[in-house]
Coordinates of C-alpha atoms in Angstrom, one line a residue:
Chain A
M1 CA -3.9 20.3 20.8
H2 CA -6.6 19.8 18.3
E3 CA -6.3 23.6 17.5
W4 CA -2.9 22.8 15.7
A5 CA -4.7 20.5 13.3
L6 CA -7.2 23.1 12.5
A7 CA -4.6 25.8 12.1
E8 CA -2.8 23.6 9.6
A9 CA -6.0 23.3 7.7
V10 CA -6.4 27.1 7.7
V11 CA -2.8 27.7 6.5
S12 CA -3.2 25.0 3.8
T13 CA -6.5 26.5 2.5
V14 CA -5.3 30.1 2.5
S15 CA -2.1 29.0 0.7
Q16 CA -4.2 27.3 -2.0
I17 CA -6.4 30.4 -2.4
A18 CA -3.4 32.6 -2.6
I19 CA -1.9 30.5 -5.4
R20 CA -5.2 30.3 -7.2
E21 CA -5.7 34.1 -7.0
G22 CA -2.1 34.9 -7.9
L23 CA -1.2 36.6 -4.6
R24 CA 2.5 37.1 -4.0
R25 CA 1.8 37.5 -0.3
V26 CA -1.2 37.4 2.0
T27 CA -1.8 40.4 4.2
E28 CA -5.0 39.6 6.1
V29 CA -7.0 36.5 6.9
R30 CA -10.4 36.7 8.6
L31 CA -11.6 33.6 10.5
K32 CA -14.9 33.0 12.2
V33 CA -14.7 30.5 15.1
G34 CA -18.0 29.1 16.3
E35 CA -18.4 28.6 20.1
L36 CA -19.8 25.1 19.7
Q37 CA -16.3 23.7 19.1
Q38 CA -14.8 25.6 22.0
I39 CA -11.6 26.4 20.2
E40 CA -8.9 27.9 22.5
I41 CA -8.4 31.1 20.5
E42 CA -4.9 31.8 21.9
I43 CA -3.7 28.3 21.0
L44 CA -5.1 28.7 17.5
R45 CA -3.5 32.1 17.2
F46 CA -0.1 30.8 18.4
A47 CA -0.4 27.7 16.0
L48 CA -1.2 30.0 13.1
S49 CA 1.8 32.3 13.9
E50 CA 4.1 29.3 14.0
L51 CA 2.7 27.6 10.9
K52 CA 2.7 30.7 8.7
R53 CA 6.5 31.1 8.8
S54 CA 8.3 30.7 5.5
S55 CA 5.0 30.7 3.6
L56 CA 2.9 33.2 1.6
L57 CA 1.2 34.0 4.8
E58 CA 4.3 35.0 6.7
E59 CA 3.2 38.7 7.0
A60 CA -0.5 38.0 7.3
E61 CA -2.6 39.3 10.1
F62 CA -5.2 36.9 11.4
I63 CA -8.4 38.5 12.5
I64 CA -10.4 36.0 14.5
E65 CA -14.0 36.7 15.3
T66 CA -16.0 34.4 17.6
E67 CA -19.6 33.5 16.9
K68 CA -22.1 32.3 19.4
A69 CA -23.4 28.8 18.7
E70 CA -27.1 29.1 17.9
L71 CA -29.2 25.9 17.8
R72 CA -32.7 25.5 16.3
C73 CA -35.0 22.6 17.0
R74 CA -36.3 21.1 13.8
V75 CA -39.4 19.8 15.6
C76 CA -40.8 22.8 17.5
G77 CA -38.7 25.6 16.0
H78 CA -37.2 26.7 19.4
K79 CA -33.9 28.5 19.2
W80 CA -31.3 28.6 21.9
F81 CA -27.6 29.1 22.4
F82 CA -25.0 26.5 23.4
R83 CA -23.3 27.3 26.6
K84 CA -20.2 25.2 27.6
N85 CA -20.9 25.6 31.3
E86 CA -24.3 23.9 30.9
V87 CA -22.8 20.5 29.9
D88 CA -20.4 18.1 31.7
E89 CA -16.7 18.6 31.1
D90 CA -16.5 15.2 29.3
V91 CA -19.4 16.1 27.0
A92 CA -17.8 19.6 26.3
E93 CA -14.6 17.8 25.3
A94 CA -16.4 15.4 23.0
I95 CA -18.2 18.3 21.3
H96 CA -14.8 20.1 21.0
F97 CA -13.5 17.2 18.9
V98 CA -16.6 16.4 16.9
P99 CA -19.2 19.2 17.2
E100 CA -21.9 16.9 15.7
I101 CA -21.7 14.7 18.7
A102 CA -23.8 17.4 20.4
H103 CA -26.7 15.5 19.0
A104 CA -25.8 12.6 21.4
Y105 CA -26.0 14.8 24.5
I106 CA -28.0 18.0 23.9
R107 CA -31.8 18.1 23.7
C108 CA -34.1 20.9 22.8
P109 CA -34.8 22.6 26.1
K110 CA -38.4 23.1 25.0
C111 CA -39.6 19.8 23.5
G112 CA -36.7 17.4 24.3
S113 CA -35.9 16.6 20.7
P114 CA -32.3 15.7 19.6
D115 CA -33.3 16.8 16.1
F116 CA -31.8 20.3 16.0
E117 CA -29.6 22.2 13.6
V118 CA -26.6 24.3 14.3
V119 CA -27.8 27.6 12.7
R120 CA -24.4 29.3 13.2
G121 CA -21.3 29.0 15.3
R122 CA -20.2 25.4 14.6
G123 CA -16.5 25.6 14.1
V124 CA -13.7 27.3 12.2
W125 CA -14.7 29.0 9.0
L126 CA -12.5 31.1 6.6
E127 CA -14.3 34.4 5.9
S128 CA -11.8 36.2 3.6
V129 CA -8.3 36.3 2.4
E130 CA -6.6 39.5 1.3
G131 CA -3.2 40.0 -0.3
V132 CA -0.9 41.7 -2.8
K133 CA -0.6 40.5 -6.4
Chain B
M1 CA -15.8 31.7 2.0
A2 CA -14.4 28.3 2.6
D3 CA -14.3 25.4 5.0
P4 CA -10.6 25.1 5.8
R5 CA -10.8 21.5 6.9
V6 CA -11.2 20.0 3.5
S7 CA -7.9 21.1 2.1
V8 CA -5.9 19.2 4.7
I9 CA -7.5 15.8 4.3
E10 CA -5.3 14.7 1.4
D11 CA -2.3 15.6 3.4
R12 CA -3.5 13.6 6.4
L13 CA -3.8 10.5 4.2
K14 CA -0.6 11.1 2.3
K15 CA 1.2 8.2 4.1
V16 CA -1.7 5.8 3.7
N17 CA -0.9 3.4 0.9
R18 CA -4.3 1.8 0.3
V19 CA -7.8 2.7 1.4
L20 CA -10.4 -0.1 1.4
A21 CA -14.0 1.1 1.9
V22 CA -16.0 -1.9 3.0
S23 CA -19.5 -1.1 1.7
S24 CA -22.9 -2.5 0.9
G25 CA -26.3 -1.2 -0.3
K26 CA -28.0 -2.9 2.7
G27 CA -27.3 -3.2 6.4
G28 CA -26.9 -6.5 8.1
V29 CA -24.8 -8.2 5.5
G30 CA -21.6 -8.4 7.6
K31 CA -19.7 -5.3 6.6
S32 CA -18.4 -4.5 10.1
L33 CA -17.4 -8.1 10.9
I34 CA -15.6 -8.3 7.5
A35 CA -14.0 -4.9 7.9
S36 CA -12.8 -5.8 11.5
T37 CA -11.6 -9.3 10.6
L38 CA -10.0 -8.2 7.4
S39 CA -8.1 -5.5 9.3
L40 CA -6.9 -8.1 11.8
M41 CA -5.8 -10.5 9.1
L42 CA -3.9 -7.9 7.2
A43 CA -2.2 -6.8 10.4
D44 CA -1.3 -10.4 11.1
K45 CA 0.4 -10.6 7.7
G46 CA 2.7 -7.8 8.9
Y47 CA 1.0 -4.8 7.3
E48 CA 0.4 -1.6 9.2
V49 CA -3.4 -1.3 9.3
G50 CA -5.9 1.4 10.3
L51 CA -9.5 0.7 10.9
F52 CA -11.9 3.7 10.7
D53 CA -15.6 3.1 11.6
I54 CA -17.6 5.8 9.9
D55 CA -21.0 4.3 10.6
F56 CA -21.6 7.2 12.9
T57 CA -25.2 6.6 13.9
N58 CA -24.6 2.8 14.4
P59 CA -21.0 2.1 15.0
S60 CA -20.3 -1.6 15.9
T61 CA -16.7 -2.4 15.3
H62 CA -15.8 -1.4 18.8
I63 CA -18.0 -4.2 20.1
I64 CA -16.5 -6.8 17.7
L65 CA -13.0 -5.8 18.8
N66 CA -13.9 -5.2 22.5
A67 CA -12.3 -1.7 22.1
E68 CA -14.3 0.1 24.7
S69 CA -11.5 1.0 27.2
V70 CA -9.2 2.9 24.8
S71 CA -9.2 6.5 23.6
P72 CA -7.1 8.5 21.2
T73 CA -4.3 10.8 22.2
E74 CA -3.9 14.4 21.2
E75 CA -0.8 15.5 19.4
N76 CA -1.3 18.2 16.8
G77 CA -4.5 16.4 16.1
I78 CA -5.7 13.0 17.0
I79 CA -3.7 9.8 17.1
P80 CA -5.8 6.7 17.0
P81 CA -5.1 4.2 19.8
R82 CA -3.9 0.6 19.1
V83 CA -6.4 -2.1 19.4
R84 CA -5.1 -5.6 18.7
G85 CA -2.3 -4.0 16.6
L86 CA -4.7 -1.9 14.6
K87 CA -4.8 1.9 14.6
Y88 CA -8.5 2.2 15.5
M89 CA -10.7 5.2 15.1
S90 CA -14.4 5.4 15.9
I91 CA -16.9 8.1 16.9
I92 CA -17.6 5.9 19.9
Y93 CA -14.7 7.7 21.7
Y94 CA -16.9 10.8 21.7
S95 CA -20.5 9.5 21.8
S96 CA -19.7 6.9 24.5
G97 CA -22.5 4.7 23.4
H98 CA -25.2 7.4 23.5
V99 CA -27.6 7.4 20.6
S100 CA -26.4 9.9 18.0
P101 CA -29.2 10.8 15.6
L102 CA -27.4 12.6 12.7
R103 CA -28.8 14.1 9.6
G104 CA -26.8 14.0 6.3
V105 CA -25.2 17.3 6.8
D106 CA -24.1 16.3 10.3
V107 CA -22.7 13.0 9.0
S108 CA -20.7 15.0 6.4
N109 CA -19.4 17.4 9.0
A110 CA -18.4 14.7 11.4
L111 CA -16.6 12.8 8.7
I112 CA -14.7 15.9 7.4
E113 CA -13.7 16.8 11.0
L114 CA -12.3 13.3 11.7
L115 CA -10.6 13.1 8.4
A116 CA -9.0 16.5 9.0
I117 CA -7.8 15.9 12.5
T118 CA -6.8 12.2 12.6
R119 CA -3.2 11.4 12.0
W120 CA -2.8 7.9 10.6
G121 CA 0.9 8.1 9.8
E122 CA 2.6 5.4 7.8
T123 CA -0.2 2.9 7.0
D124 CA -0.3 0.1 4.4
F125 CA -4.1 -0.3 4.5
L126 CA -6.8 1.9 5.9
V127 CA -10.0 -0.1 6.1
I128 CA -13.1 2.0 6.4
D129 CA -16.3 0.4 7.8
M130 CA -18.9 2.2 5.8
P131 CA -22.6 2.7 6.8
P132 CA -25.1 0.9 4.5
G133 CA -26.6 2.5 1.5
I134 CA -25.6 5.2 -1.0
G135 CA -25.9 8.2 1.3
D136 CA -23.7 11.1 2.4
A137 CA -20.9 8.9 3.8
V138 CA -20.4 7.1 0.5
L139 CA -20.6 10.3 -1.5
D140 CA -18.2 12.0 0.9
V141 CA -15.6 9.2 0.8
I142 CA -15.7 9.4 -3.0
R143 CA -15.3 13.2 -2.8
L144 CA -12.7 13.4 -0.1
V145 CA -10.7 10.2 0.0
K146 CA -9.4 10.1 -3.5
K147 CA -7.5 6.8 -3.0
A148 CA -10.5 4.9 -1.8
N149 CA -11.1 1.5 -3.3
F150 CA -14.5 0.0 -2.6
L151 CA -14.9 -3.6 -1.3
I152 CA -18.5 -4.5 -1.6
V153 CA -20.3 -7.0 0.6
T154 CA -23.5 -8.8 -0.3
T155 CA -25.4 -11.8 0.9
P156 CA -26.9 -14.5 -1.4
S157 CA -30.2 -12.7 -1.2
K158 CA -31.5 -11.1 -4.4
L159 CA -32.7 -8.2 -2.2
A160 CA -29.2 -7.5 -0.9
F161 CA -27.7 -7.9 -4.3
E162 CA -30.2 -5.5 -5.8
T163 CA -28.9 -2.8 -3.5
V164 CA -25.3 -3.8 -4.3
R165 CA -26.0 -3.5 -8.0
K166 CA -27.1 0.1 -7.5
L167 CA -24.0 0.9 -5.4
A168 CA -21.7 -0.8 -7.9
S169 CA -23.4 1.0 -10.8
L170 CA -22.9 4.4 -9.1
L171 CA -19.2 3.6 -8.5
L172 CA -18.7 2.4 -12.0
E173 CA -20.4 5.5 -13.4
M174 CA -18.2 7.7 -11.3
R175 CA -15.1 5.6 -12.2
I176 CA -14.3 4.8 -8.6
P177 CA -12.1 1.7 -8.2
I178 CA -13.9 -1.4 -6.9
T179 CA -11.7 -4.1 -5.4
G180 CA -14.4 -6.7 -5.8
V181 CA -17.5 -8.3 -4.3
I182 CA -17.6 -10.7 -1.4
E183 CA -20.6 -13.0 -1.0
N184 CA -21.2 -13.4 2.8
M185 CA -23.5 -15.7 4.8
K186 CA -23.7 -18.3 2.0
M187 CA -26.2 -21.1 3.0
R188 CA -26.5 -23.2 -0.1
E189 CA -24.8 -23.8 -3.4
S190 CA -25.7 -21.2 -6.0
S191 CA -23.7 -19.3 -8.5
F192 CA -26.3 -16.5 -8.9
I193 CA -24.2 -13.8 -7.1
Q194 CA -21.0 -14.7 -8.8
E195 CA -22.6 -14.7 -12.3
Q196 CA -24.3 -11.3 -11.6
V197 CA -21.0 -9.8 -10.3
E198 CA -19.1 -11.0 -13.3
K199 CA -21.8 -9.8 -15.6
M200 CA -21.2 -6.3 -14.3
G201 CA -17.5 -6.7 -15.1
L202 CA -16.5 -6.8 -11.4
R203 CA -14.2 -9.2 -9.6
F204 CA -16.0 -11.9 -7.5
L205 CA -13.5 -12.2 -4.6
G206 CA -15.1 -15.2 -3.0
E207 CA -17.8 -16.5 -0.7
I208 CA -18.0 -16.9 3.1
P209 CA -20.4 -19.6 4.3
F210 CA -22.8 -18.8 7.1
D211 CA -20.9 -19.4 10.4
Y212 CA -23.1 -20.3 13.3
S213 CA -20.2 -19.8 15.8
L214 CA -19.7 -16.2 14.8
E215 CA -22.2 -14.6 17.2
E216 CA -20.5 -16.2 20.1
A217 CA -17.1 -14.7 19.0
I218 CA -18.3 -11.1 18.9
G219 CA -16.2 -9.1 21.5
D220 CA -13.6 -11.9 21.9
V221 CA -11.0 -11.4 19.2
N222 CA -9.1 -14.7 20.1
K223 CA -12.3 -16.6 19.5
L224 CA -13.2 -14.7 16.4
L225 CA -9.8 -15.5 14.8
K226 CA -10.5 -19.2 15.3
T227 CA -13.8 -19.2 13.5
M228 CA -14.3 -20.6 10.0
F229 CA -15.5 -17.1 9.1
A230 CA -12.0 -15.7 10.0
R231 CA -10.3 -18.4 8.0
K232 CA -12.3 -17.5 4.9
V233 CA -11.6 -13.8 5.5
K234 CA -7.9 -14.6 5.8
E235 CA -8.0 -16.2 2.3
L236 CA -9.7 -13.1 1.0
A237 CA -7.2 -10.8 2.8
E238 CA -4.3 -12.5 1.0
K239 CA -6.1 -12.1 -2.3
I240 CA -7.0 -8.5 -1.6
A241 CA -3.4 -7.6 -0.4
L242 CA -1.9 -9.2 -3.6
Q243 CA -4.5 -7.5 -5.8
T244 CA -4.5 -4.0 -4.3
L245 CA -0.8 -3.7 -3.8
G246 CA -0.2 -5.0 -7.3
D247 CA -2.5 -2.5 -8.9

């Protein structure tokens, strides 16, 4: 239930932003969730709905958008997408906990290099927070 | 807009009383052996101790502790498994010994992830085995682990100490607490390191003579605890416990 830890991080960050911006209540939170981390969206959504109770986020709607994980080789420039079904279950799970560990298992399909960057779609990212002052 | 993970790190470390970041400017000075043995000695004194290996590209404490058959459990995050009484966390659970070539941005991201999801619980000392140098990991520990105290390891070599001088200067400039400096692998009488350390206004915690039996004890904790090295680390652990808990 790694998603709970990340949901706590989201609620904590949004609360801090709301206080900083002087919001009395938060109405909408937009999250981007990268496919590399393979977050179970329904678990994340459930955790957020539980954790937001009795907080400034109580009435907030969470809009969660998933983002494909695009990788780019730093050696040959080749770009490709991470697909969970192309790696072993154990590897997928390791990447779920620490996405950077992809560098231990994934190689550029064109030149074989482990030196690639995650252009987009790594993990959970807070896009916007809206509320009422 | 924002990385949500960062804001929860302080909360994750709320119940950790002291953080000791075992560091050095150079590799090969004995950081991992000192971090591991120091953790064992503090635990032996009855403290609740966590050991966190953040040398992500070259972790080695799992070899010292023979901790290759354990793995963390999931419970609203990650709970580190117990190894010889220590709460032990390492990237090795996920890399499984594969080479992990990480650039700076990846090191930062992996560290933020593990700090954000690991639940240490009530802990007297969290010992961090740092990678060598003044890179992303050091800067991130300074940025994210506000209660970190740096424990610096050097050898008698002028080359090692030169890198330690730079690390210590950075920490002093940034007003980051330094527990003190340990001189490891001492092979002959010399007060050079102690004098240099004290000249910088730092505490010289003590010296550990070069121990030829140590290599044999790697991976065998019972053997490790019987070495002269471990006896010296025990003395240092007592000093560090008194000093840091008294601060």
